[in-house]
XYZ file of C-alpha atoms in Angstrom:
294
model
C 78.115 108.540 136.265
C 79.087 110.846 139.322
C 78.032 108.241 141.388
C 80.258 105.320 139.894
C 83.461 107.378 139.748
C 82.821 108.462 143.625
C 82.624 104.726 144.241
C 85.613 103.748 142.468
C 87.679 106.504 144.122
C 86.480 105.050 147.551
C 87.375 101.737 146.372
C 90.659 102.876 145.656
C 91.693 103.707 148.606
C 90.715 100.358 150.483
C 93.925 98.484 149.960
C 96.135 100.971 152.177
C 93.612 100.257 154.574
C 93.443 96.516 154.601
C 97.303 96.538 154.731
C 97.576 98.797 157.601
C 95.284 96.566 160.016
C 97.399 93.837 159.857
C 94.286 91.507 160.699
C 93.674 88.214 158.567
C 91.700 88.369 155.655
C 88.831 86.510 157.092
C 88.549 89.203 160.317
C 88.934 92.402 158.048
C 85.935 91.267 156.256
C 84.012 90.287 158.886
C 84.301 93.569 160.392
C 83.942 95.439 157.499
C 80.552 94.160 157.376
C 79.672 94.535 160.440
C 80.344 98.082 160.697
C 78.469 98.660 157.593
C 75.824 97.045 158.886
C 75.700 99.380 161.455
C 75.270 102.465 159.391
C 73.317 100.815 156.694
C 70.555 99.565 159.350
C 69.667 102.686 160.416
C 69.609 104.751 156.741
C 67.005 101.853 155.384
C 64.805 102.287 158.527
C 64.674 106.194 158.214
C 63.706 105.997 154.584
C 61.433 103.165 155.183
C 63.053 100.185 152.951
C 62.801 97.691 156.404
C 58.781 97.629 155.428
C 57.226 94.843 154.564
C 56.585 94.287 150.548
C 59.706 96.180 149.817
C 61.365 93.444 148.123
C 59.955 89.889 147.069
C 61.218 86.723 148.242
C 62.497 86.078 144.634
C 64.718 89.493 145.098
C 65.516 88.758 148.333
C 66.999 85.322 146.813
C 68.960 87.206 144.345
C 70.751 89.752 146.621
C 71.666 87.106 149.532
C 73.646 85.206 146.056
C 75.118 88.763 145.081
C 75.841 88.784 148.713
C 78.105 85.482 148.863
C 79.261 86.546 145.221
C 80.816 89.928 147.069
C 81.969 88.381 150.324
C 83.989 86.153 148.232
C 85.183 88.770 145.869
C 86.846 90.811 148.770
C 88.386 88.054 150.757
C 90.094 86.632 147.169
C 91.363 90.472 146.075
C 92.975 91.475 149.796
C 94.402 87.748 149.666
C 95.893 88.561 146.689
C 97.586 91.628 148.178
C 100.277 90.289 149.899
C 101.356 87.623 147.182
C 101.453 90.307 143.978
C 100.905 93.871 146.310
C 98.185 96.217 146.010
C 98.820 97.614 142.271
C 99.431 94.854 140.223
C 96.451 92.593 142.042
C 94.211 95.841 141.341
C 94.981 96.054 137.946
C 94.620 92.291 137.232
C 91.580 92.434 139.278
C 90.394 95.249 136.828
C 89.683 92.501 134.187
C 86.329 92.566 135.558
C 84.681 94.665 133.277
C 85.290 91.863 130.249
C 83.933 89.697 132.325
C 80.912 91.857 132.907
C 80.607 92.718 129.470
C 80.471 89.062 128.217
C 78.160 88.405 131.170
C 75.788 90.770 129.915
C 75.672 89.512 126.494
C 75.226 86.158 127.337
C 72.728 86.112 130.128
C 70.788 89.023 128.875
C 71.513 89.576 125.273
C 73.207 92.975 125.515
C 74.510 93.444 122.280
C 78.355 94.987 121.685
C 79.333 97.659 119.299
C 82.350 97.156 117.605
C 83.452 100.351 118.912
C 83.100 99.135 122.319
C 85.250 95.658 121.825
C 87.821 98.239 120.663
C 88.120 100.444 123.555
C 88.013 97.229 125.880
C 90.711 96.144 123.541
C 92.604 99.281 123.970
C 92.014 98.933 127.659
C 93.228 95.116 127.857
C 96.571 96.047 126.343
C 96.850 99.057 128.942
C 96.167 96.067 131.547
C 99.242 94.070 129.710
C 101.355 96.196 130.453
C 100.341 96.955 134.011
C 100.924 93.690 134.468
C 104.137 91.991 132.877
C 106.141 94.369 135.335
C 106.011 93.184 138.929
C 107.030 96.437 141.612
C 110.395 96.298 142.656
C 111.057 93.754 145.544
C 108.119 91.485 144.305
C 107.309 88.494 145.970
C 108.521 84.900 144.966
C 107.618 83.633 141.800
C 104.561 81.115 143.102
C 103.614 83.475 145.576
C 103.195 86.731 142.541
C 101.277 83.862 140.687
C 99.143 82.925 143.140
C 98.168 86.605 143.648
C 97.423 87.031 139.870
C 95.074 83.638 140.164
C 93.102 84.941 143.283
C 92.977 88.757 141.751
C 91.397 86.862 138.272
C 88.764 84.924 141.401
C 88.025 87.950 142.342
C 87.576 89.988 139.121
C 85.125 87.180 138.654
C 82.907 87.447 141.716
C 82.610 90.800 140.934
C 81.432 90.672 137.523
C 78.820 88.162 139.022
C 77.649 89.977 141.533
C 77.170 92.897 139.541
C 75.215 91.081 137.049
C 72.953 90.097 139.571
C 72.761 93.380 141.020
C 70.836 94.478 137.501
C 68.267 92.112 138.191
C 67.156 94.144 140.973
C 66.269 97.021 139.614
C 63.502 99.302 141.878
C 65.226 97.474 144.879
C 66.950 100.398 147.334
C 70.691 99.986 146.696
C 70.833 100.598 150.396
C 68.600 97.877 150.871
C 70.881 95.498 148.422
C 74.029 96.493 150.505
C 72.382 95.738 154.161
C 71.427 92.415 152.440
C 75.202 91.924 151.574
C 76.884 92.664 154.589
C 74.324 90.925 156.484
C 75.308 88.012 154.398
C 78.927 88.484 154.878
C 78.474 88.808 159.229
C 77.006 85.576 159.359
C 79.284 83.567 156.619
C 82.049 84.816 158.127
C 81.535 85.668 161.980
C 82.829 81.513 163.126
C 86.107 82.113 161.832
C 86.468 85.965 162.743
C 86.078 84.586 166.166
C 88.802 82.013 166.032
C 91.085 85.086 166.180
C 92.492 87.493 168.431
C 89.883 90.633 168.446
C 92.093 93.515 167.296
C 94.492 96.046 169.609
C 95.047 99.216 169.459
C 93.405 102.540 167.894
C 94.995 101.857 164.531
C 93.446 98.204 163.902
C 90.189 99.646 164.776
C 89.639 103.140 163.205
C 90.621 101.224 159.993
C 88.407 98.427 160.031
C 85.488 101.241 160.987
C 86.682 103.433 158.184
C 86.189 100.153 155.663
C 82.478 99.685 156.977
C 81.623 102.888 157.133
C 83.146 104.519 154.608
C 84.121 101.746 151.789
C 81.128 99.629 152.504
C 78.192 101.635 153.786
C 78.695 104.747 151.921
C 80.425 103.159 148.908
C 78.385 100.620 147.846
C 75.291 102.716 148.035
C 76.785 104.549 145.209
C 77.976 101.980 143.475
C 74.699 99.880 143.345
C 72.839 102.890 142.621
C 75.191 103.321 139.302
C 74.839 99.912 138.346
C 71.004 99.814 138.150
C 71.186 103.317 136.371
C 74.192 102.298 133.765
C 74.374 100.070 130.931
C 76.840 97.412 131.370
C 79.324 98.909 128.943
C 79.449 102.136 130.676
C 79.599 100.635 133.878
C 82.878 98.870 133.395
C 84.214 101.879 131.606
C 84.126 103.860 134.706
C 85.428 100.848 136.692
C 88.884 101.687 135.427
C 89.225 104.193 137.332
C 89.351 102.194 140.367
C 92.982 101.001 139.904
C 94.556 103.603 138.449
C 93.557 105.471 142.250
C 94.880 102.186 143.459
C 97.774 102.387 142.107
C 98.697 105.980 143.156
C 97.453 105.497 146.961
C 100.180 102.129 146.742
C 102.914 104.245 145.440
C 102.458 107.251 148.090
C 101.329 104.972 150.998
C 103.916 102.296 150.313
C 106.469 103.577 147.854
C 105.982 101.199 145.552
C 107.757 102.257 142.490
C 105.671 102.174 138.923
C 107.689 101.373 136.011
C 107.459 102.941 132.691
C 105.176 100.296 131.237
C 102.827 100.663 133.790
C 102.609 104.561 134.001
C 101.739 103.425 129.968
C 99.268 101.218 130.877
C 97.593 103.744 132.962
C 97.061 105.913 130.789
C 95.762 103.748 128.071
C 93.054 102.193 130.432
C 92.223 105.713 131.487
C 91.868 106.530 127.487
C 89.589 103.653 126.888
C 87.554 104.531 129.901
C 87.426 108.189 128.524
C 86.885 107.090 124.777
C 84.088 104.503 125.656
C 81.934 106.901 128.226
C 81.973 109.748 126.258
C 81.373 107.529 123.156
C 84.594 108.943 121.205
C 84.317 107.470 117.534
C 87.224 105.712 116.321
C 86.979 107.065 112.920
C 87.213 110.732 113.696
C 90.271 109.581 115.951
C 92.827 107.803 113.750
C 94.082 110.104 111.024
C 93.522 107.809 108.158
C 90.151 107.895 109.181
C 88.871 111.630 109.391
C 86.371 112.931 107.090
C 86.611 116.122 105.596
C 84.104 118.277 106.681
C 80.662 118.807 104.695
C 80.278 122.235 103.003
């Protein structure tokens, strides 16, 4: 659990970085796995995960697909950025745990607890919220749409690539992440080179801080959480991702949050709470308390 809400706090913090770069999409990504690779090479050959019979060739098969699943989840979310900005593409990218939820019951038969379709409920109508009220200044109509369409693309290549990610269990989640952004270098290194390498200290310290940081460091944590969580739990915590989203967008970029969506916020954050600490919903509502036993 400490390891999934450090990884979601990381996460949170990525989209003030991609907007400060001001590099395409395509570039930031590139280089965001390229620096990761760089720290993540090293880490797997000191503890020895670069050995052969570490992982199978069916594995192997398996994280290259969670690989492209990933690359295309972050180039769809920081798209999404500029058409409906960094909060409301967060929290619309946030439906991800549904998606993981009903991913995991129908590929693997996880069953759901009533009490757990009520929390996501709870958490769904937080997300409503967050999202019928655009930040002030939004963009133009088909442009905020757009955004919402390639924040739900994302959500989705998320969910995917997380389900995959529990088919590896015993596979380093260093190893899993090398895989990815190895994955992600080559997909994506012919068109990082059709543009201009960056300029300046600024363009590169933040696309360094993204590998190192929100990829290398990041996603050790979070693929170590997955393959230690059930699904459930797992997108529980992942709501805490854009509620730190959301803050980091209103104190990097002033972006004002209306009353609806400070509302939101904090019912996601109750569902989150209610759902990992396995709150009962009877002991909750008033009409539903029991007296206590003699």
């Amino acid at each position: 659990m400490l390891e999934m809400v450090a990884a979601m706090v990381i996460s949170g913090t990525i989209g003030w970085l991609v907007v400060v770069s001001g590099r395409p999409v395509t570039q930031v990504v590139f280089w965001r796995c390229a620096f990761g690779a760089l720290v993540l090479i090293p880490v797997c050959l000191a503890r020895g995960y670069l050995r052969p019979g570490q992982i199978t060739g069916r594995q192997a098969l398996l994280a290259v697909a969670g690989g492209v699943a990933i690359v295309a989840n972050w180039l769809l979310l920081f798209s999404a950025y500029a058409g409906a900005s960094i909060s409301i593409a967060t929290a619309v990218y946030n439906t991800q745990p549904f998606m993981l939820v009903a991913l995991g019951a129908l590929c693997l038969g996880e069953r759901i607890t009533g009490a757990k379709v009520a929390w996501l409920v709870l958490a769904f109508g937080g997300m409503l919220l967050i999202v019928q009220a655009r930040p002030g200044g939004g963009a133009a109509h088909g442009s905020y749409l757009g955004g919402i369409a390639l924040a739900l693309g994302a959500a989705f290549c998320y969910a995917l690539a997380a389900l995959i990610a529990k088919q590896l269990r015993g596979v380093p989640p260093h190893l899993i992440a090398l895989i990815h952004v190895l994955v992600g270098s080559v997909l994506l290194l012919p068109l990082a080179l059709r543009a201009d390498l960056p300029a300046g200290a600024l363009p590169w310290a933040t696309l360094a801080t993204m590998g190192v940081v929100h990829t290398g460091l990041m996603y050790i944590l979070l693929y170590g959480a997955i393959q230690k969580l059930p699904t459930h739990l797992t997108g529980a915590l992942s709501f805490i991702y854009p509620i730190v989203a959301i803050l980091v967008d209103r104190l990097a970029f002033g972006h004002q949050l209306h009353l609806s969506q400070v509302g939101g916020a904090a019912l996601i954050l109750l569902a989150a709470a209610g759902m990992t600490l396995g709150w009962p919903w009877r002991g909750l509502l008033p009409w539903g308390a029991r007296k206590p036993s003699a």
